[in-house]
Short mmCIF file of C-alpha atoms and ligand atoms in Angstrom, two decimals:
data_model
loop_
_atom_site.label_atom_id
_atom_site.label_comp_id
_atom_site.label_asym_id
_atom_site.label_seq_id
_atom_site.Cartn_x
_atom_site.Cartn_y
_atom_site.Cartn_z
CA MET A 2 21.93 2.00 15.22
CA ALA A 3 18.49 0.44 15.66
CA ASP A 4 15.74 2.78 16.75
CA GLU A 5 14.86 2.62 20.42
CA VAL A 6 11.20 3.48 20.90
CA VAL A 7 9.51 3.57 24.29
CA LEU A 8 5.92 4.58 24.97
CA LEU A 9 4.88 5.81 28.40
CA ASP A 10 1.23 4.92 28.45
CA PHE A 11 -1.90 3.99 30.38
CA ARG A 12 -3.90 1.08 28.99
CA ILE A 13 -7.34 2.68 28.82
CA SER A 14 -6.13 6.09 27.64
CA MET A 15 -7.69 7.03 24.30
CA TYR A 16 -4.67 9.24 23.74
CA GLY A 17 -2.24 6.41 24.42
CA MET A 18 -4.19 4.07 22.14
CA ARG A 19 -3.72 6.32 19.13
CA VAL A 20 0.06 6.34 19.50
CA ARG A 21 0.12 2.53 19.89
CA ILE A 22 -2.00 2.14 16.75
CA ALA A 23 0.14 4.54 14.70
CA LEU A 24 3.34 2.73 15.71
CA ARG A 25 1.80 -0.61 14.78
CA GLU A 26 0.46 0.76 11.48
CA LYS A 27 4.06 1.65 10.67
CA GLY A 28 5.39 -1.66 11.95
CA ILE A 29 7.63 0.00 14.57
CA GLU A 30 8.77 -2.18 17.45
CA PHE A 31 8.36 -0.39 20.76
CA GLU A 32 8.54 -0.95 24.47
CA HIS A 33 5.29 -0.22 26.24
CA ARG A 34 5.63 1.08 29.80
CA GLU A 35 2.43 1.27 31.77
CA GLU A 36 2.23 4.26 34.13
CA ASP A 37 0.42 4.48 37.43
CA LEU A 38 -1.13 7.92 37.02
CA MET A 39 -1.65 8.24 40.77
CA ASN A 40 2.05 7.63 41.30
CA LYS A 41 3.86 8.82 38.19
CA SER A 42 7.32 7.48 37.41
CA GLU A 43 10.44 9.62 37.59
CA LEU A 44 10.83 8.97 33.86
CA LEU A 45 7.39 10.41 33.05
CA LEU A 46 8.04 13.51 35.15
CA LYS A 47 11.42 13.95 33.48
CA MET A 48 10.17 13.34 29.95
CA ASN A 49 7.00 15.42 30.19
CA PRO A 50 7.84 18.04 32.84
CA ILE A 51 5.28 20.51 31.50
CA HIS A 52 2.06 18.47 31.45
CA LYS A 53 3.19 15.33 33.34
CA LYS A 54 0.75 13.33 31.23
CA ILE A 55 0.89 10.21 29.11
CA PRO A 56 1.34 9.35 26.31
CA VAL A 57 4.99 10.20 25.88
CA LEU A 58 6.86 8.77 22.93
CA ILE A 59 10.59 8.41 23.62
CA HIS A 60 12.58 7.94 20.45
CA ASN A 61 16.29 7.25 20.96
CA GLY A 62 16.10 9.00 24.33
CA LYS A 63 14.22 12.08 23.09
CA ALA A 64 10.69 12.74 24.29
CA VAL A 65 7.74 13.73 22.13
CA CYS A 66 4.73 14.82 24.20
CA GLU A 67 1.07 15.31 23.22
CA SER A 68 -0.52 12.50 21.24
CA THR A 69 -1.26 14.45 18.06
CA VAL A 70 2.29 15.82 18.00
CA ALA A 71 3.57 12.26 18.47
CA LEU A 72 1.42 11.03 15.55
CA GLN A 73 2.78 13.73 13.29
CA TYR A 74 6.32 12.90 14.42
CA ILE A 75 5.80 9.19 13.72
CA ASP A 76 4.41 9.97 10.27
CA GLU A 77 7.37 12.22 9.47
CA VAL A 78 10.13 9.96 10.81
CA TRP A 79 8.78 6.74 9.27
CA ASN A 80 7.55 8.42 6.09
CA ASP A 81 8.46 5.50 3.84
CA ARG A 82 5.45 3.39 4.89
CA ALA A 83 1.75 3.42 5.80
CA PRO A 84 1.11 7.20 5.58
CA LEU A 85 -1.37 8.43 8.18
CA LEU A 86 -2.36 11.44 6.08
CA SER A 87 -3.20 12.08 2.45
CA THR A 88 -0.57 13.77 0.27
CA ASP A 89 -3.09 16.48 -0.62
CA PRO A 90 -2.62 19.57 1.62
CA TYR A 91 -6.34 20.30 1.76
CA GLN A 92 -7.18 16.73 2.81
CA ARG A 93 -4.43 16.93 5.43
CA ALA A 94 -5.89 20.17 6.77
CA GLN A 95 -9.36 18.61 6.91
CA ALA A 96 -8.10 15.56 8.81
CA ARG A 97 -6.37 17.82 11.34
CA PHE A 98 -9.55 19.85 11.73
CA TRP A 99 -11.51 16.71 12.66
CA VAL A 100 -8.85 15.52 15.08
CA ASP A 101 -9.05 18.90 16.80
CA TYR A 102 -12.86 18.59 16.89
CA ILE A 103 -12.62 15.11 18.44
CA ASP A 104 -10.18 16.25 21.11
CA LYS A 105 -12.31 19.23 22.05
CA LYS A 106 -15.90 18.03 21.67
CA VAL A 107 -15.91 14.26 22.10
CA TYR A 108 -13.36 14.31 24.90
CA ASP A 109 -15.24 17.00 26.80
CA GLY A 110 -18.68 15.43 26.33
CA GLY A 111 -17.41 11.98 27.30
CA ARG A 112 -15.51 13.25 30.33
CA LYS A 113 -18.61 15.00 31.62
CA VAL A 114 -20.78 11.89 31.09
CA VAL A 115 -18.32 9.81 33.11
CA TRP A 116 -17.84 12.32 35.93
CA SER A 117 -21.15 14.20 36.17
CA GLY A 118 -23.10 11.81 38.36
CA GLN A 119 -26.83 12.23 37.92
CA GLY A 120 -29.27 15.04 37.22
CA GLU A 121 -29.30 18.05 34.93
CA GLU A 122 -25.51 18.15 34.55
CA LEU A 123 -25.52 14.59 33.20
CA GLU A 124 -28.39 15.32 30.80
CA VAL A 125 -26.49 18.29 29.35
CA ALA A 126 -23.33 16.19 29.05
CA LYS A 127 -25.16 13.38 27.24
CA LYS A 128 -26.64 15.85 24.77
CA GLU A 129 -23.23 17.38 24.16
CA LEU A 130 -21.62 13.98 23.58
CA ILE A 131 -24.31 12.68 21.24
CA GLU A 132 -24.32 15.93 19.25
CA SER A 133 -20.59 15.68 18.67
CA LEU A 134 -20.84 12.02 17.65
CA LYS A 135 -23.64 12.81 15.21
CA VAL A 136 -21.49 15.48 13.60
CA LEU A 137 -18.72 12.92 13.21
CA GLU A 138 -21.14 10.36 11.82
CA GLY A 139 -22.21 12.94 9.24
CA GLU A 140 -18.60 13.54 8.27
CA LEU A 141 -18.02 9.80 7.82
CA GLY A 142 -20.98 9.59 5.43
CA GLU A 143 -20.91 6.34 3.47
CA LYS A 144 -17.14 5.94 3.64
CA LYS A 145 -15.65 2.77 5.09
CA PHE A 146 -13.13 4.76 7.15
CA TYR A 147 -12.46 8.48 7.52
CA GLY A 148 -9.23 7.69 5.67
CA GLY A 149 -11.18 6.08 2.80
CA GLU A 150 -10.52 2.37 2.21
CA LYS A 151 -7.85 2.30 4.93
CA ILE A 152 -7.67 3.80 8.40
CA GLY A 153 -6.00 7.19 8.60
CA LEU A 154 -5.29 9.90 11.16
CA VAL A 155 -8.94 10.61 12.02
CA ASP A 156 -9.79 6.92 12.45
CA ILE A 157 -6.73 6.43 14.65
CA CYS A 158 -7.66 9.42 16.81
CA LEU A 159 -11.36 8.59 17.15
CA VAL A 160 -11.22 4.84 17.69
CA GLY A 161 -9.91 5.24 21.26
CA PHE A 162 -13.15 7.05 22.08
CA TYR A 163 -15.17 4.25 20.44
CA VAL A 164 -13.54 1.90 22.94
CA TRP A 165 -15.09 4.06 25.68
CA PHE A 166 -18.62 3.96 24.17
CA TYR A 167 -19.83 1.17 26.48
CA ALA A 168 -18.63 3.15 29.53
CA TYR A 169 -20.41 6.27 28.24
CA GLU A 170 -23.55 4.21 27.70
CA LYS A 171 -23.49 2.65 31.15
CA PHE A 172 -22.69 5.81 33.08
CA GLY A 173 -24.94 7.98 30.93
CA ASN A 174 -27.77 5.46 30.60
CA LEU A 175 -27.88 5.98 26.85
CA SER A 176 -27.52 3.98 23.65
CA ILE A 177 -24.93 5.34 21.25
CA GLU A 178 -25.84 2.59 18.79
CA ALA A 179 -29.45 3.82 18.66
CA GLU A 180 -28.30 7.43 18.16
CA CYS A 181 -25.35 6.84 15.83
CA PRO A 182 -25.63 3.37 14.23
CA LYS A 183 -23.26 4.14 11.36
CA LEU A 184 -20.59 5.42 13.70
CA VAL A 185 -20.85 2.27 15.81
CA ALA A 186 -20.57 0.15 12.64
CA TRP A 187 -17.46 2.15 11.74
CA GLY A 188 -16.01 1.45 15.21
CA LYS A 189 -16.59 -2.27 14.76
CA ARG A 190 -14.81 -2.16 11.39
CA CYS A 191 -11.87 -0.33 12.93
CA ALA A 192 -11.67 -2.83 15.80
CA GLU A 193 -11.01 -5.56 13.21
CA VAL A 194 -7.98 -3.80 11.75
CA GLU A 195 -4.88 -5.59 13.04
CA SER A 196 -3.03 -2.52 14.37
CA VAL A 197 -6.17 -1.50 16.27
CA ALA A 198 -7.04 -5.00 17.56
CA LYS A 199 -3.52 -5.33 18.99
CA SER A 200 -3.63 -1.89 20.64
CA VAL A 201 -6.98 -1.36 22.33
CA PRO A 202 -8.60 -2.94 25.38
CA GLY A 203 -12.12 -4.32 25.28
CA GLN A 204 -15.05 -1.98 25.95
CA GLU A 205 -16.00 -3.91 29.11
CA GLU A 206 -12.48 -3.66 30.48
CA VAL A 207 -12.61 0.12 30.05
CA TYR A 208 -15.99 0.28 31.77
CA GLU A 209 -14.85 -1.83 34.73
CA LEU A 210 -11.68 0.17 35.26
CA VAL A 211 -13.50 3.49 35.03
CA ALA A 212 -16.16 2.22 37.45
CA GLU A 213 -13.32 1.55 39.94
CA MET A 214 -11.87 5.02 39.33
CA ARG A 215 -15.27 6.62 40.04
CA LYS A 216 -15.79 4.86 43.37
CA PRO A 217 -13.59 7.10 45.55
CA PHE A 218 -15.71 10.03 44.30
CA GLY A 219 -18.92 8.36 45.43
CA LEU A 220 -20.07 7.82 41.84
N1 GSH B 3 -3.68 16.43 25.11
C1 GSH B 3 -3.01 15.28 25.66
C2 GSH B 3 -3.95 14.60 26.65
C3 GSH B 3 -3.26 13.50 27.41
C4 GSH B 3 -4.03 13.12 28.67
O1 GSH B 3 -5.04 13.74 29.04
N2 GSH B 3 -3.52 12.09 29.36
C5 GSH B 3 -4.13 11.66 30.58
C6 GSH B 3 -4.53 10.19 30.51
S1 GSH B 3 -5.83 9.96 29.33
C7 GSH B 3 -3.11 11.79 31.74
O2 GSH B 3 -1.95 11.52 31.58
N3 GSH B 3 -3.60 12.20 32.90
C8 GSH B 3 -2.80 12.30 34.08
C9 GSH B 3 -2.92 13.64 34.74
O3 GSH B 3 -3.65 14.51 34.22
O4 GSH B 3 -2.29 13.82 35.78
C10 GSH B 3 -2.58 14.36 24.53
O5 GSH B 3 -3.19 14.42 23.46
O6 GSH B 3 -1.61 13.60 24.70
#
């Protein structure tokens, strides 16, 4: 029986993007179902009753929730091609450490920049975001990708945030390129990789959609 793979998703979600990229890295055909997060589908509520969030990967009718869990699942099920992680246990542990860092620090900093409005709160958020990006830039060093010559788990998990950089810059009145030029160069390299190019929206599209989402909150 052919695999049936469905992804419940939201186009500008950095978490959704990573699952799309991983599936495309592996060459897995999948059906993409866009969710309206203000009016979630019955399927989403049924498949992710605990968190009620996207992305949800549905493989032959079975749901896998949480993006990093989905990436691990994808890597284990389709383990005969395009590995997302090194075979070395220590390298694997390191990659998972950085994904955890991204999800805690970059997500938090970015969320606050987008939703803080103006003033002291925004200044603190900007500092937090830039600090976390500088740490990640340091970890990249002179490598082409975090995965080495090819994109790997850390690249796949961070590139969705790169797609939000323009929105962070506009709402935070900051220049990520001035602060982290090597990280921005890395993001541009990633954006040229086929699996990424096919999976992520443009930075302006993200900015425009987020600007619409902020309006009801008077931002
Ligand atoms: N830790 C989750 C985060 C997923 C997440 O925050 N999804 C957001 C969209 S980016 C969502 O579904 N939000 C809807 C809600 O919170 O009701 C993951 O890695 O999958």
